[in-house]
PDB file of C-alpha atoms in Angstrom:
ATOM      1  CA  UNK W   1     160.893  52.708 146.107  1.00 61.00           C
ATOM      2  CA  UNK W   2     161.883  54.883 149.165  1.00 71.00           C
ATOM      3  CA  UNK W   3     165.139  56.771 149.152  1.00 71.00           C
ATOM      4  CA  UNK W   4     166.041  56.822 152.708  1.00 77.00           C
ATOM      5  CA  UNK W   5     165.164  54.114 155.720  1.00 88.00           C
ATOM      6  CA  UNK W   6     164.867  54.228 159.446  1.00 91.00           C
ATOM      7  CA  UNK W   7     167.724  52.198 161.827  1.00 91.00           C
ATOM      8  CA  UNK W   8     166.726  50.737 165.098  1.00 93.00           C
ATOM      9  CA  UNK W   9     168.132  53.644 167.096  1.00 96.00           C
ATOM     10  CA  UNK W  10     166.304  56.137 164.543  1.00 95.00           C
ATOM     11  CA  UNK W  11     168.760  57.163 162.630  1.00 95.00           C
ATOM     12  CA  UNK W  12     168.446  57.872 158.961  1.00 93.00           C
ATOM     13  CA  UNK W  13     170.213  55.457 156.747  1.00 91.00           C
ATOM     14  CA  UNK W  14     170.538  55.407 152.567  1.00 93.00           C
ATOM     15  CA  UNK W  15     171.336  51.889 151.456  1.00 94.00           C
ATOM     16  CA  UNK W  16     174.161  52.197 148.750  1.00 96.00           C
ATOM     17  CA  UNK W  17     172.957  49.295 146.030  1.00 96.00           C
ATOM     18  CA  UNK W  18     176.101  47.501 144.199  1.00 98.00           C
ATOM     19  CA  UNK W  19     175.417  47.653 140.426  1.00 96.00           C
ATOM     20  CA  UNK W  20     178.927  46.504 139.164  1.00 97.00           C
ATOM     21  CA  UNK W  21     182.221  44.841 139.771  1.00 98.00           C
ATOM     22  CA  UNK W  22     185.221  45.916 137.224  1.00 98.00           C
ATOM     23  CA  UNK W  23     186.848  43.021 136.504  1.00 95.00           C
ATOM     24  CA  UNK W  24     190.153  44.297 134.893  1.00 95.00           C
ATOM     25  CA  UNK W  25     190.764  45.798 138.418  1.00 97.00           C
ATOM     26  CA  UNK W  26     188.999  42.437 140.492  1.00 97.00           C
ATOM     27  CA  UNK W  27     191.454  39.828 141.669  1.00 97.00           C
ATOM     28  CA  UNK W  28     188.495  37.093 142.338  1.00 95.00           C
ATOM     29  CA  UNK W  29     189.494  37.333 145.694  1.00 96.00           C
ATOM     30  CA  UNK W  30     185.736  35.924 147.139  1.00 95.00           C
ATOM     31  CA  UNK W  31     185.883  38.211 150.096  1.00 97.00           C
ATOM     32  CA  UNK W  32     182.787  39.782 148.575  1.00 97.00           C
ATOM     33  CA  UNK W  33     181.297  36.614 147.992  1.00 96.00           C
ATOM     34  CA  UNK W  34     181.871  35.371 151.617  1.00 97.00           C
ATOM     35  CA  UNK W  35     179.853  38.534 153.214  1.00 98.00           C
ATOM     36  CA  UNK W  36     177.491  38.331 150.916  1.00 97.00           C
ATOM     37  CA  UNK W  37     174.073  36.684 152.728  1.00 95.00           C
ATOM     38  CA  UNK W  38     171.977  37.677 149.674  1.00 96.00           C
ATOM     39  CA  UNK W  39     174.274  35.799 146.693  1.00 95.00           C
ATOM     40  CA  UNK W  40     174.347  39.268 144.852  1.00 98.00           C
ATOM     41  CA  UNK W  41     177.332  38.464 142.428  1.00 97.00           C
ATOM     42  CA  UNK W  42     179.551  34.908 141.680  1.00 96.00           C
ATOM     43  CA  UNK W  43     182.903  33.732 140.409  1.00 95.00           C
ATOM     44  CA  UNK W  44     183.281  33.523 137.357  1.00 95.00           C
ATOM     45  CA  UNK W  45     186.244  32.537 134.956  1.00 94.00           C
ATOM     46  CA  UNK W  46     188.312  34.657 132.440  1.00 94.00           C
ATOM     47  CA  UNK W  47     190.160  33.815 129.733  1.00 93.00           C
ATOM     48  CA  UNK W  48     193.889  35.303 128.209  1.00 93.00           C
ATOM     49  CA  UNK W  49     191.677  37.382 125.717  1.00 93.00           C
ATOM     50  CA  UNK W  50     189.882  38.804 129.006  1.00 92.00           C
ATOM     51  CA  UNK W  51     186.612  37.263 127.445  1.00 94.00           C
ATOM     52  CA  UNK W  52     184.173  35.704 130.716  1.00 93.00           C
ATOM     53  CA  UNK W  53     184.314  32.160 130.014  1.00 92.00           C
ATOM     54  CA  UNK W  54     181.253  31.294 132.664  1.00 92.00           C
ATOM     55  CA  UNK W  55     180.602  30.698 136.174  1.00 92.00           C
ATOM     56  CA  UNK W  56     182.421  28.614 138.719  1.00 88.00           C
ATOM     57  CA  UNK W  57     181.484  26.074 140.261  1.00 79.00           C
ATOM     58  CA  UNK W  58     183.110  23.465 142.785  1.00 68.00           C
ATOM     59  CA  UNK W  59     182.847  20.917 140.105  1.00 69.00           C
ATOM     60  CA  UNK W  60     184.726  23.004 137.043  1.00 63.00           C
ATOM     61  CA  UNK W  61     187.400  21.986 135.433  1.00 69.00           C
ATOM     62  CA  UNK W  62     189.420  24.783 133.823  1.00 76.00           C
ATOM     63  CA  UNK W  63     186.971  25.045 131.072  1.00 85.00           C
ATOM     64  CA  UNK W  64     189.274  22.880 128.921  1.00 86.00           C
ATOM     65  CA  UNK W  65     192.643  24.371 129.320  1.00 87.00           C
ATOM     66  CA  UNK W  66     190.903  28.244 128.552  1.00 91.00           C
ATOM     67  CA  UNK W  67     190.644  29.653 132.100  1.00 91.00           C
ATOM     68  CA  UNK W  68     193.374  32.119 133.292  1.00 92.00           C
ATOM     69  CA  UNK W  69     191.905  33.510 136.239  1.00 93.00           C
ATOM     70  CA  UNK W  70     188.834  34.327 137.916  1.00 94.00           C
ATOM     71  CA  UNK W  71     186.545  37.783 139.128  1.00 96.00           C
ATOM     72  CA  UNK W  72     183.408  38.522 141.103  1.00 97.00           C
ATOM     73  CA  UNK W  73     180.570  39.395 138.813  1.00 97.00           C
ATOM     74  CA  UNK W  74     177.207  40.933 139.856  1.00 97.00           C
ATOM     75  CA  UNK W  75     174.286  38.408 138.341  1.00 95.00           C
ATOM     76  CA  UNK W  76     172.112  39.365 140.755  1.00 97.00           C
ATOM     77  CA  UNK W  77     171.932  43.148 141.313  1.00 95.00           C
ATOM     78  CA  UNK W  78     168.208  43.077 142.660  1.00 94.00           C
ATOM     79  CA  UNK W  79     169.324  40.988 145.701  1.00 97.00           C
ATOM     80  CA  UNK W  80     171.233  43.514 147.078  1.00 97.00           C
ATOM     81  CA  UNK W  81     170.273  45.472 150.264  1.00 95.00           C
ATOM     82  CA  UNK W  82     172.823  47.948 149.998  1.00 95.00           C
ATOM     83  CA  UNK W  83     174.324  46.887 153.564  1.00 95.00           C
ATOM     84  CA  UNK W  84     178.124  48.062 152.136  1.00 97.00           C
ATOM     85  CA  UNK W  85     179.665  45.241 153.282  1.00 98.00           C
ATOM     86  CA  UNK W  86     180.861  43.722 150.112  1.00 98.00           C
ATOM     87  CA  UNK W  87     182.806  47.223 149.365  1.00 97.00           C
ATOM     88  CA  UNK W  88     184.139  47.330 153.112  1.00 97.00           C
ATOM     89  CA  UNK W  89     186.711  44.142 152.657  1.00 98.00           C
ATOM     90  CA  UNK W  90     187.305  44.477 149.233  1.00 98.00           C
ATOM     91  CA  UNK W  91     191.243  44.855 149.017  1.00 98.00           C
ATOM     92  CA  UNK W  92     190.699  46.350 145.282  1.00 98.00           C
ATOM     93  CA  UNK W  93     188.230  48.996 145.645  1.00 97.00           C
ATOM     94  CA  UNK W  94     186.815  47.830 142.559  1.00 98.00           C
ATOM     95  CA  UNK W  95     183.480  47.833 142.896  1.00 98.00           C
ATOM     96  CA  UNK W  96     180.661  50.300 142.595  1.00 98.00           C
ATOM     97  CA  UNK W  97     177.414  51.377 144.810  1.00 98.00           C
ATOM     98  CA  UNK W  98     175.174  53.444 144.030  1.00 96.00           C
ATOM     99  CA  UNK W  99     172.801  55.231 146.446  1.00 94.00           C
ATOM    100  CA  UNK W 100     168.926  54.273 146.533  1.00 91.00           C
ATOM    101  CA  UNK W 101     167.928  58.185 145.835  1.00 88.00           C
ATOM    102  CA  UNK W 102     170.223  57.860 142.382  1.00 90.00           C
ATOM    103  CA  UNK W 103     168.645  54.403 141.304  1.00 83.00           C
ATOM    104  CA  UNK W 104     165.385  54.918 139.369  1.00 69.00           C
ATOM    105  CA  UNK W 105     162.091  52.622 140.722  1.00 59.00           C
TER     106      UNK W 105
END
């Protein structure tokens, strides 16, 4: 895997990879979500013990009566690009990249 890439103009550019989302801090917000063009990480519901009850969908119900509120979760960390822009509107600053030179192959 290469460390470092190559923008149009020539500069030199290190993707910073998101690997995780802390979800006592994450106020399932969906900003992430709605920059997001590569579906990296998804709603998902918590319950009063703080236990993830599953993903959200449209068509959920409140997971019968359990649900107490909801975070971003990263189920797809090999989707990312490391474009930043997920970490750029997050009101929280709750989530964490990692550089592509600190991530082994």
């Amino acid at each position: 895997m290469r460390d470092t890439f190559i923008s149009r103009d020539g500069s030199i550019w290190v993707p910073e990879y998101l690997i995780a989302i802390d979800g006592k801090i994450c106020i399932g917000c969906g900003r992430c979500f709605k920059v997001c063009s590569r579906e990296v990480m998804h709603l998902y519901g918590v319950d009063d013990a703080g236990e993830i009850l599953g993903a959200c969908d449209a068509d959920d119900d409140d997971f019968d009566g359990e649900l107490n509120r909801m975070i971003m979760v990263v189920d797809h960390a090999g989707r990312c690009i490391g474009c930043g822009a997920c970490g750029r509107v997050c009101p929280k600053n709750c989530q964490t990249h990692v550089a592509a030179d600190q991530i082994a192959a």
